[in-house]
Amino acid sequence: MTGRRFYYVVFIGRIPGIYGSWIVCSEQVTGFPGAVFKKYPSLEAANNAWTVYRHPRSNVQLLSHQLPELPTDYPPLLVPVQANMDDHTPSKHCLYIAMLLVGVVIGILLLLVIMYIFFSWFM
C-alpha cells in the first residue's frame, strides 16, 4: 500500500511551521483557539505557502518550480518543523492509558481504605 504523502502548514497554532504528518500537525492545532492550518500535496507547495505567509511582499509565486529557502529571521518558536513519518514518538493515547491506570489504582486504594474504615466501625 503506497499512501500519498501530504504536508501540513500550521500558520497559527502552538508551534507554527511545516509538518510532514497529520498526527504531529494535529497536536499543534487541536484545542488551539483560532488555529489556522492547511494541507498541501507537496513539500514545495507547503514551503511556498509558508514563505508567502511569513513574507507577504516576497516575489515567491505559489506552486512555483523553484523551492524557496525558508526565512530564518524570525523568533525560534516559529521555526518550521519537518516531521518524519517514521517518527516513533509516543502518542497522546499512551498518556491517556497511563492516566487511566493510575486512576484505577487510586480508586482501588480508596475503596480498600473505605472498606477498612467501615469494617473497623461495625466489627
Short mmCIF file of N, CA, C and O in Angstrom, two decimals:
data_model
loop_
_atom_site.label_atom_id
_atom_site.label_comp_id
_atom_site.label_asym_id
_atom_site.label_seq_id
_atom_site.Cartn_x
_atom_site.Cartn_y
_atom_site.Cartn_z
N MET A 1 0.84 -1.18 0.00
CA MET A 1 0.00 0.00 0.00
C MET A 1 0.89 1.24 0.00
O MET A 1 1.67 1.45 0.91
N THR A 2 0.80 2.03 -1.02
CA THR A 2 1.57 3.27 -1.08
C THR A 2 0.62 4.43 -0.88
O THR A 2 -0.19 4.75 -1.74
N GLY A 3 0.68 5.03 0.28
CA GLY A 3 -0.18 6.17 0.58
C GLY A 3 0.44 7.45 0.06
O GLY A 3 1.65 7.58 0.00
N ARG A 4 -0.39 8.36 -0.32
CA ARG A 4 0.09 9.64 -0.80
C ARG A 4 0.52 10.47 0.40
O ARG A 4 -0.16 10.53 1.41
N ARG A 5 1.64 11.11 0.29
CA ARG A 5 2.17 11.91 1.39
C ARG A 5 1.74 13.36 1.22
O ARG A 5 1.84 13.93 0.14
N PHE A 6 1.26 13.93 2.30
CA PHE A 6 0.86 15.33 2.31
C PHE A 6 1.72 16.09 3.31
O PHE A 6 2.31 15.49 4.21
N TYR A 7 1.75 17.37 3.15
CA TYR A 7 2.45 18.25 4.08
C TYR A 7 1.45 19.25 4.62
O TYR A 7 0.53 19.66 3.93
N TYR A 8 1.63 19.63 5.87
CA TYR A 8 0.68 20.50 6.55
C TYR A 8 1.41 21.74 7.04
O TYR A 8 2.47 21.64 7.65
N VAL A 9 0.83 22.90 6.76
CA VAL A 9 1.40 24.15 7.22
C VAL A 9 0.50 24.68 8.33
O VAL A 9 -0.70 24.87 8.12
N VAL A 10 1.08 24.87 9.50
CA VAL A 10 0.36 25.47 10.63
C VAL A 10 0.74 26.94 10.62
O VAL A 10 1.88 27.31 10.92
N PHE A 11 -0.21 27.78 10.22
CA PHE A 11 0.03 29.21 10.19
C PHE A 11 -0.16 29.81 11.58
O PHE A 11 0.64 30.63 12.02
N ILE A 12 -1.21 29.39 12.26
CA ILE A 12 -1.47 29.85 13.63
C ILE A 12 -1.76 28.60 14.45
O ILE A 12 -2.71 27.86 14.18
N GLY A 13 -0.94 28.35 15.45
CA GLY A 13 -1.07 27.17 16.30
C GLY A 13 -0.03 27.21 17.40
O GLY A 13 0.63 28.23 17.60
N ARG A 14 0.13 26.10 18.10
CA ARG A 14 1.10 26.06 19.19
C ARG A 14 2.52 26.35 18.68
O ARG A 14 3.21 27.20 19.22
N ILE A 15 2.96 25.63 17.67
CA ILE A 15 4.26 25.89 17.05
C ILE A 15 4.03 25.95 15.54
O ILE A 15 3.94 24.91 14.88
N PRO A 16 3.91 27.15 14.98
CA PRO A 16 3.69 27.27 13.54
C PRO A 16 4.87 26.71 12.75
O PRO A 16 6.00 26.73 13.20
N GLY A 17 4.56 26.19 11.57
CA GLY A 17 5.61 25.64 10.72
C GLY A 17 5.06 24.61 9.76
O GLY A 17 3.85 24.51 9.57
N ILE A 18 5.98 23.84 9.17
CA ILE A 18 5.62 22.82 8.19
C ILE A 18 5.79 21.45 8.83
O ILE A 18 6.82 21.17 9.44
N TYR A 19 4.77 20.61 8.67
CA TYR A 19 4.78 19.28 9.27
C TYR A 19 4.53 18.22 8.19
O TYR A 19 3.75 18.43 7.28
N GLY A 20 5.18 17.09 8.35
CA GLY A 20 5.06 16.02 7.37
C GLY A 20 4.08 14.94 7.74
O GLY A 20 3.95 13.95 7.03
N SER A 21 3.37 15.11 8.84
CA SER A 21 2.35 14.11 9.20
C SER A 21 1.18 14.81 9.88
O SER A 21 1.36 15.82 10.58
N TRP A 22 -0.01 14.27 9.68
CA TRP A 22 -1.20 14.86 10.27
C TRP A 22 -1.17 14.71 11.79
O TRP A 22 -1.61 15.60 12.51
N ILE A 23 -0.62 13.63 12.30
CA ILE A 23 -0.59 13.40 13.74
C ILE A 23 0.16 14.54 14.44
O ILE A 23 -0.32 15.10 15.42
N VAL A 24 1.33 14.88 13.93
CA VAL A 24 2.12 15.94 14.56
C VAL A 24 1.45 17.29 14.35
O VAL A 24 1.40 18.12 15.25
N CYS A 25 0.89 17.50 13.15
CA CYS A 25 0.20 18.77 12.87
C CYS A 25 -1.00 18.94 13.80
O CYS A 25 -1.22 20.03 14.34
N SER A 26 -1.77 17.87 13.98
CA SER A 26 -2.98 17.97 14.80
C SER A 26 -2.65 18.33 16.25
O SER A 26 -3.44 18.98 16.92
N GLU A 27 -1.47 17.91 16.73
CA GLU A 27 -1.07 18.27 18.09
C GLU A 27 -0.85 19.78 18.22
O GLU A 27 -0.97 20.32 19.30
N GLN A 28 -0.53 20.43 17.10
CA GLN A 28 -0.28 21.87 17.13
C GLN A 28 -1.56 22.69 17.04
O GLN A 28 -1.58 23.85 17.43
N VAL A 29 -2.64 22.10 16.49
CA VAL A 29 -3.85 22.89 16.24
C VAL A 29 -5.06 22.45 17.06
O VAL A 29 -5.96 23.25 17.29
N THR A 30 -5.10 21.20 17.50
CA THR A 30 -6.25 20.71 18.24
C THR A 30 -6.35 21.43 19.58
O THR A 30 -5.41 21.44 20.36
N GLY A 31 -7.49 22.04 19.80
CA GLY A 31 -7.72 22.76 21.06
C GLY A 31 -7.08 24.14 21.10
O GLY A 31 -7.17 24.83 22.10
N PHE A 32 -6.41 24.54 20.04
CA PHE A 32 -5.79 25.87 19.99
C PHE A 32 -6.81 26.86 19.42
O PHE A 32 -7.24 26.70 18.28
N PRO A 33 -7.22 27.86 20.19
CA PRO A 33 -8.23 28.79 19.71
C PRO A 33 -7.73 29.59 18.50
O PRO A 33 -6.65 30.16 18.53
N GLY A 34 -8.52 29.60 17.44
CA GLY A 34 -8.17 30.37 16.25
C GLY A 34 -7.09 29.74 15.38
O GLY A 34 -6.46 30.43 14.59
N ALA A 35 -6.87 28.44 15.53
CA ALA A 35 -5.82 27.78 14.75
C ALA A 35 -6.12 27.86 13.25
O ALA A 35 -7.26 27.77 12.83
N VAL A 36 -5.06 28.07 12.47
CA VAL A 36 -5.18 28.13 11.01
C VAL A 36 -4.12 27.20 10.43
O VAL A 36 -2.94 27.34 10.73
N PHE A 37 -4.57 26.23 9.62
CA PHE A 37 -3.64 25.29 9.00
C PHE A 37 -4.22 24.83 7.68
O PHE A 37 -5.41 25.00 7.41
N LYS A 38 -3.35 24.25 6.83
CA LYS A 38 -3.81 23.78 5.54
C LYS A 38 -2.93 22.62 5.07
O LYS A 38 -1.73 22.60 5.33
N LYS A 39 -3.55 21.68 4.35
CA LYS A 39 -2.85 20.52 3.79
C LYS A 39 -2.40 20.85 2.37
O LYS A 39 -3.14 21.44 1.60
N TYR A 40 -1.16 20.43 2.03
CA TYR A 40 -0.61 20.65 0.70
C TYR A 40 -0.13 19.32 0.12
O TYR A 40 0.34 18.45 0.85
N PRO A 41 -0.21 19.17 -1.21
CA PRO A 41 0.16 17.90 -1.84
C PRO A 41 1.66 17.68 -1.98
O PRO A 41 2.09 16.57 -2.26
N SER A 42 2.47 18.73 -1.77
CA SER A 42 3.92 18.56 -1.93
C SER A 42 4.64 19.48 -0.95
O SER A 42 4.09 20.48 -0.48
N LEU A 43 5.90 19.15 -0.69
CA LEU A 43 6.72 19.98 0.18
C LEU A 43 6.96 21.34 -0.47
O LEU A 43 6.99 22.37 0.21
N GLU A 44 7.09 21.35 -1.78
CA GLU A 44 7.30 22.61 -2.50
C GLU A 44 6.12 23.56 -2.28
O GLU A 44 6.30 24.74 -1.98
N ALA A 45 4.91 23.06 -2.42
CA ALA A 45 3.72 23.90 -2.22
C ALA A 45 3.64 24.38 -0.78
O ALA A 45 3.29 25.54 -0.52
N ALA A 46 3.96 23.51 0.17
CA ALA A 46 3.93 23.90 1.58
C ALA A 46 4.99 24.97 1.87
O ALA A 46 4.71 25.96 2.57
N ASN A 47 6.19 24.79 1.33
CA ASN A 47 7.25 25.79 1.53
C ASN A 47 6.85 27.13 0.92
O ASN A 47 7.09 28.18 1.52
N ASN A 48 6.26 27.10 -0.26
CA ASN A 48 5.83 28.35 -0.90
C ASN A 48 4.76 29.05 -0.06
O ASN A 48 4.83 30.27 0.15
N ALA A 49 3.78 28.30 0.41
CA ALA A 49 2.72 28.89 1.24
C ALA A 49 3.30 29.48 2.51
O ALA A 49 2.91 30.58 2.94
N TRP A 50 4.23 28.77 3.13
CA TRP A 50 4.85 29.24 4.37
C TRP A 50 5.64 30.53 4.11
O TRP A 50 5.56 31.49 4.86
N THR A 51 6.39 30.56 3.01
CA THR A 51 7.19 31.73 2.68
C THR A 51 6.30 32.93 2.38
O THR A 51 6.57 34.04 2.85
N VAL A 52 5.24 32.72 1.62
CA VAL A 52 4.32 33.82 1.31
C VAL A 52 3.65 34.32 2.59
O VAL A 52 3.49 35.52 2.79
N TYR A 53 3.32 33.40 3.49
CA TYR A 53 2.69 33.80 4.76
C TYR A 53 3.67 34.62 5.61
O TYR A 53 3.30 35.63 6.18
N ARG A 54 4.91 34.15 5.69
CA ARG A 54 5.90 34.83 6.54
C ARG A 54 6.34 36.16 5.93
O ARG A 54 6.68 37.09 6.63
N HIS A 55 6.42 36.23 4.59
CA HIS A 55 6.87 37.43 3.90
C HIS A 55 5.86 37.75 2.80
O HIS A 55 6.09 37.43 1.63
N PRO A 56 4.75 38.40 3.12
CA PRO A 56 3.70 38.64 2.13
C PRO A 56 4.16 39.47 0.93
O PRO A 56 3.57 39.39 -0.13
N ARG A 57 5.21 40.23 1.07
CA ARG A 57 5.66 41.08 -0.05
C ARG A 57 6.78 40.42 -0.85
O ARG A 57 7.40 41.06 -1.68
N SER A 58 7.03 39.13 -0.60
CA SER A 58 8.10 38.45 -1.33
C SER A 58 7.65 38.19 -2.77
O SER A 58 6.48 38.25 -3.10
N ASN A 59 8.60 37.86 -3.61
CA ASN A 59 8.32 37.59 -5.01
C ASN A 59 7.99 36.12 -5.27
O ASN A 59 7.89 35.71 -6.41
N VAL A 60 7.84 35.35 -4.23
CA VAL A 60 7.57 33.92 -4.38
C VAL A 60 6.16 33.73 -4.92
O VAL A 60 5.20 34.31 -4.42
N GLN A 61 6.03 32.93 -5.94
CA GLN A 61 4.73 32.59 -6.50
C GLN A 61 4.33 31.22 -5.97
O GLN A 61 5.15 30.30 -5.94
N LEU A 62 3.09 31.07 -5.53
CA LEU A 62 2.62 29.79 -5.06
C LEU A 62 2.77 28.75 -6.16
O LEU A 62 2.49 29.02 -7.33
N LEU A 63 3.22 27.56 -5.78
CA LEU A 63 3.41 26.43 -6.70
C LEU A 63 4.43 26.74 -7.79
O LEU A 63 4.35 26.23 -8.89
N SER A 64 5.44 27.57 -7.48
CA SER A 64 6.50 27.82 -8.44
C SER A 64 7.36 26.57 -8.60
O SER A 64 7.29 25.65 -7.80
N HIS A 65 8.20 26.55 -9.62
CA HIS A 65 9.02 25.38 -9.88
C HIS A 65 10.30 25.37 -9.05
O HIS A 65 11.01 24.38 -9.02
N GLN A 66 10.61 26.48 -8.41
CA GLN A 66 11.81 26.53 -7.58
C GLN A 66 11.41 26.43 -6.12
O GLN A 66 10.45 27.03 -5.69
N LEU A 67 12.18 25.67 -5.38
CA LEU A 67 11.92 25.50 -3.96
C LEU A 67 12.56 26.67 -3.21
O LEU A 67 13.78 26.80 -3.20
N PRO A 68 11.78 27.55 -2.62
CA PRO A 68 12.37 28.71 -1.95
C PRO A 68 13.03 28.32 -0.63
O PRO A 68 12.67 27.33 -0.01
N GLU A 69 13.99 29.13 -0.25
CA GLU A 69 14.62 28.95 1.05
C GLU A 69 13.66 29.49 2.12
O GLU A 69 13.06 30.54 1.93
N LEU A 70 13.54 28.77 3.20
CA LEU A 70 12.69 29.27 4.28
C LEU A 70 13.39 30.39 5.02
O LEU A 70 14.61 30.34 5.21
N PRO A 71 12.66 31.40 5.44
CA PRO A 71 13.28 32.51 6.17
C PRO A 71 13.80 32.04 7.52
O PRO A 71 13.25 31.12 8.12
N THR A 72 14.86 32.68 7.98
CA THR A 72 15.45 32.30 9.28
C THR A 72 15.51 33.48 10.24
O THR A 72 16.10 33.36 11.30
N ASP A 73 14.89 34.58 9.89
CA ASP A 73 15.00 35.79 10.71
C ASP A 73 13.80 36.02 11.63
O ASP A 73 13.46 37.12 11.94
N TYR A 74 13.16 34.96 12.07
CA TYR A 74 12.04 35.12 12.99
C TYR A 74 12.35 34.36 14.27
O TYR A 74 13.29 33.57 14.33
N PRO A 75 11.57 34.61 15.34
CA PRO A 75 11.88 34.02 16.65
C PRO A 75 11.96 32.49 16.60
O PRO A 75 11.30 31.85 15.80
N PRO A 76 12.77 31.90 17.49
CA PRO A 76 12.97 30.45 17.49
C PRO A 76 11.69 29.64 17.61
O PRO A 76 11.61 28.55 17.07
N LEU A 77 10.67 30.15 18.30
CA LEU A 77 9.44 29.37 18.44
C LEU A 77 8.69 29.23 17.13
O LEU A 77 7.82 28.39 17.00
N LEU A 78 9.03 30.04 16.13
CA LEU A 78 8.33 29.97 14.86
C LEU A 78 9.12 29.24 13.78
O LEU A 78 8.80 29.30 12.62
N VAL A 79 10.18 28.53 14.17
CA VAL A 79 10.97 27.79 13.20
C VAL A 79 10.14 26.64 12.66
O VAL A 79 9.56 25.87 13.42
N PRO A 80 10.03 26.49 11.33
CA PRO A 80 9.25 25.40 10.76
C PRO A 80 9.83 24.05 11.17
O PRO A 80 11.04 23.87 11.24
N VAL A 81 8.96 23.12 11.43
CA VAL A 81 9.37 21.79 11.86
C VAL A 81 9.12 20.81 10.72
O VAL A 81 8.03 20.77 10.18
N GLN A 82 10.12 20.04 10.37
CA GLN A 82 9.96 18.98 9.38
C GLN A 82 9.76 17.69 10.16
O GLN A 82 10.69 17.15 10.73
N ALA A 83 8.53 17.21 10.22
CA ALA A 83 8.24 15.98 10.95
C ALA A 83 8.55 14.78 10.07
O ALA A 83 8.37 14.82 8.86
N ASN A 84 9.00 13.72 10.69
CA ASN A 84 9.33 12.50 9.98
C ASN A 84 8.18 11.52 10.11
O ASN A 84 7.66 11.30 11.19
N MET A 85 7.77 10.91 8.99
CA MET A 85 6.67 9.95 9.02
C MET A 85 7.05 8.71 9.83
O MET A 85 6.20 8.00 10.33
N ASP A 86 8.35 8.44 9.95
CA ASP A 86 8.80 7.26 10.69
C ASP A 86 9.09 7.60 12.15
O ASP A 86 9.75 6.84 12.84
N ASP A 87 8.62 8.74 12.58
CA ASP A 87 8.85 9.17 13.96
C ASP A 87 8.18 8.19 14.91
O ASP A 87 7.02 7.86 14.77
N HIS A 88 8.91 7.73 15.90
CA HIS A 88 8.36 6.78 16.85
C HIS A 88 8.09 7.44 18.20
O HIS A 88 8.30 6.85 19.25
N THR A 89 7.61 8.66 18.16
CA THR A 89 7.28 9.34 19.39
C THR A 89 5.95 8.82 19.92
O THR A 89 5.05 8.53 19.14
N PRO A 90 5.83 8.67 21.24
CA PRO A 90 4.57 8.15 21.79
C PRO A 90 3.42 9.12 21.53
O PRO A 90 3.60 10.33 21.57
N SER A 91 2.27 8.57 21.29
CA SER A 91 1.12 9.41 21.02
C SER A 91 0.44 9.81 22.32
O SER A 91 0.79 9.35 23.40
N LYS A 92 -0.57 10.64 22.20
CA LYS A 92 -1.33 11.06 23.37
C LYS A 92 -2.10 9.88 23.96
O LYS A 92 -2.42 9.89 25.14
N HIS A 93 -2.36 8.86 23.15
CA HIS A 93 -3.10 7.71 23.65
C HIS A 93 -2.33 7.01 24.77
O HIS A 93 -2.93 6.52 25.73
N CYS A 94 -1.00 6.96 24.67
CA CYS A 94 -0.20 6.35 25.73
C CYS A 94 -0.39 7.11 27.04
O CYS A 94 -0.50 6.51 28.11
N LEU A 95 -0.42 8.43 26.95
CA LEU A 95 -0.62 9.24 28.14
C LEU A 95 -2.00 8.99 28.74
O LEU A 95 -2.15 8.85 29.96
N TYR A 96 -3.03 8.89 27.89
CA TYR A 96 -4.38 8.64 28.37
C TYR A 96 -4.48 7.27 29.06
O TYR A 96 -5.14 7.14 30.09
N ILE A 97 -3.84 6.27 28.50
CA ILE A 97 -3.88 4.93 29.09
C ILE A 97 -3.17 4.94 30.44
O ILE A 97 -3.65 4.36 31.41
N ALA A 98 -2.02 5.63 30.51
CA ALA A 98 -1.29 5.72 31.78
C ALA A 98 -2.14 6.43 32.84
O ALA A 98 -2.19 6.00 34.00
N MET A 99 -2.81 7.50 32.44
CA MET A 99 -3.66 8.22 33.38
C MET A 99 -4.83 7.35 33.84
O MET A 99 -5.21 7.38 35.02
N LEU A 100 -5.38 6.57 32.93
CA LEU A 100 -6.48 5.67 33.29
C LEU A 100 -6.01 4.63 34.30
O LEU A 100 -6.70 4.36 35.30
N LEU A 101 -4.85 4.05 34.07
CA LEU A 101 -4.32 3.04 35.00
C LEU A 101 -4.05 3.65 36.38
O LEU A 101 -4.35 3.02 37.40
N VAL A 102 -3.49 4.83 36.42
CA VAL A 102 -3.26 5.50 37.71
C VAL A 102 -4.59 5.75 38.41
O VAL A 102 -4.72 5.54 39.62
N GLY A 103 -5.59 6.18 37.67
CA GLY A 103 -6.92 6.40 38.25
C GLY A 103 -7.53 5.14 38.81
O GLY A 103 -8.14 5.15 39.89
N VAL A 104 -7.37 4.03 38.10
CA VAL A 104 -7.90 2.75 38.59
C VAL A 104 -7.19 2.34 39.87
O VAL A 104 -7.84 1.90 40.84
N VAL A 105 -5.88 2.47 39.92
CA VAL A 105 -5.12 2.10 41.13
C VAL A 105 -5.56 2.97 42.30
O VAL A 105 -5.79 2.46 43.42
N ILE A 106 -5.69 4.26 42.09
CA ILE A 106 -6.13 5.15 43.17
C ILE A 106 -7.54 4.80 43.61
O ILE A 106 -7.84 4.78 44.81
N GLY A 107 -8.41 4.48 42.67
CA GLY A 107 -9.77 4.08 43.02
C GLY A 107 -9.80 2.81 43.87
O GLY A 107 -10.55 2.73 44.85
N ILE A 108 -9.00 1.84 43.51
CA ILE A 108 -8.94 0.59 44.30
C ILE A 108 -8.41 0.87 45.69
O ILE A 108 -8.95 0.35 46.68
N LEU A 109 -7.38 1.69 45.81
CA LEU A 109 -6.84 2.03 47.13
C LEU A 109 -7.88 2.76 47.99
O LEU A 109 -8.02 2.48 49.19
N LEU A 110 -8.61 3.69 47.40
CA LEU A 110 -9.66 4.38 48.14
C LEU A 110 -10.76 3.43 48.59
O LEU A 110 -11.25 3.52 49.72
N LEU A 111 -11.12 2.49 47.73
CA LEU A 111 -12.12 1.50 48.09
C LEU A 111 -11.64 0.65 49.27
O LEU A 111 -12.41 0.37 50.19
N LEU A 112 -10.39 0.25 49.26
CA LEU A 112 -9.85 -0.55 50.37
C LEU A 112 -9.84 0.25 51.67
O LEU A 112 -10.16 -0.29 52.74
N VAL A 113 -9.50 1.53 51.60
CA VAL A 113 -9.49 2.36 52.80
C VAL A 113 -10.92 2.51 53.34
O VAL A 113 -11.16 2.39 54.55
N ILE A 114 -11.87 2.75 52.48
CA ILE A 114 -13.27 2.87 52.90
C ILE A 114 -13.76 1.56 53.52
O ILE A 114 -14.45 1.57 54.55
N MET A 115 -13.43 0.44 52.90
CA MET A 115 -13.84 -0.86 53.46
C MET A 115 -13.21 -1.08 54.83
O MET A 115 -13.88 -1.58 55.75
N TYR A 116 -11.94 -0.71 54.99
CA TYR A 116 -11.26 -0.89 56.28
C TYR A 116 -11.95 -0.06 57.35
O TYR A 116 -12.22 -0.53 58.46
N ILE A 117 -12.25 1.21 57.02
CA ILE A 117 -12.92 2.08 57.99
C ILE A 117 -14.30 1.54 58.31
O ILE A 117 -14.71 1.47 59.49
N PHE A 118 -15.05 1.11 57.31
CA PHE A 118 -16.40 0.59 57.52
C PHE A 118 -16.38 -0.65 58.42
O PHE A 118 -17.14 -0.73 59.39
N PHE A 119 -15.51 -1.60 58.13
CA PHE A 119 -15.47 -2.82 58.93
C PHE A 119 -14.88 -2.60 60.32
O PHE A 119 -15.24 -3.31 61.26
N SER A 120 -13.99 -1.61 60.46
CA SER A 120 -13.45 -1.36 61.81
C SER A 120 -14.50 -0.70 62.71
O SER A 120 -14.46 -0.85 63.91
N TRP A 121 -15.46 0.00 62.13
CA TRP A 121 -16.52 0.62 62.90
C TRP A 121 -17.56 -0.40 63.36
O TRP A 121 -18.05 -0.34 64.48
N PHE A 122 -17.94 -1.29 62.47
CA PHE A 122 -19.04 -2.19 62.76
C PHE A 122 -18.61 -3.59 63.20
O PHE A 122 -19.44 -4.45 63.37
N MET A 123 -17.35 -3.86 63.35
CA MET A 123 -16.93 -5.19 63.77
C MET A 123 -16.27 -5.17 65.11
O MET A 123 -15.79 -4.46 65.74
#
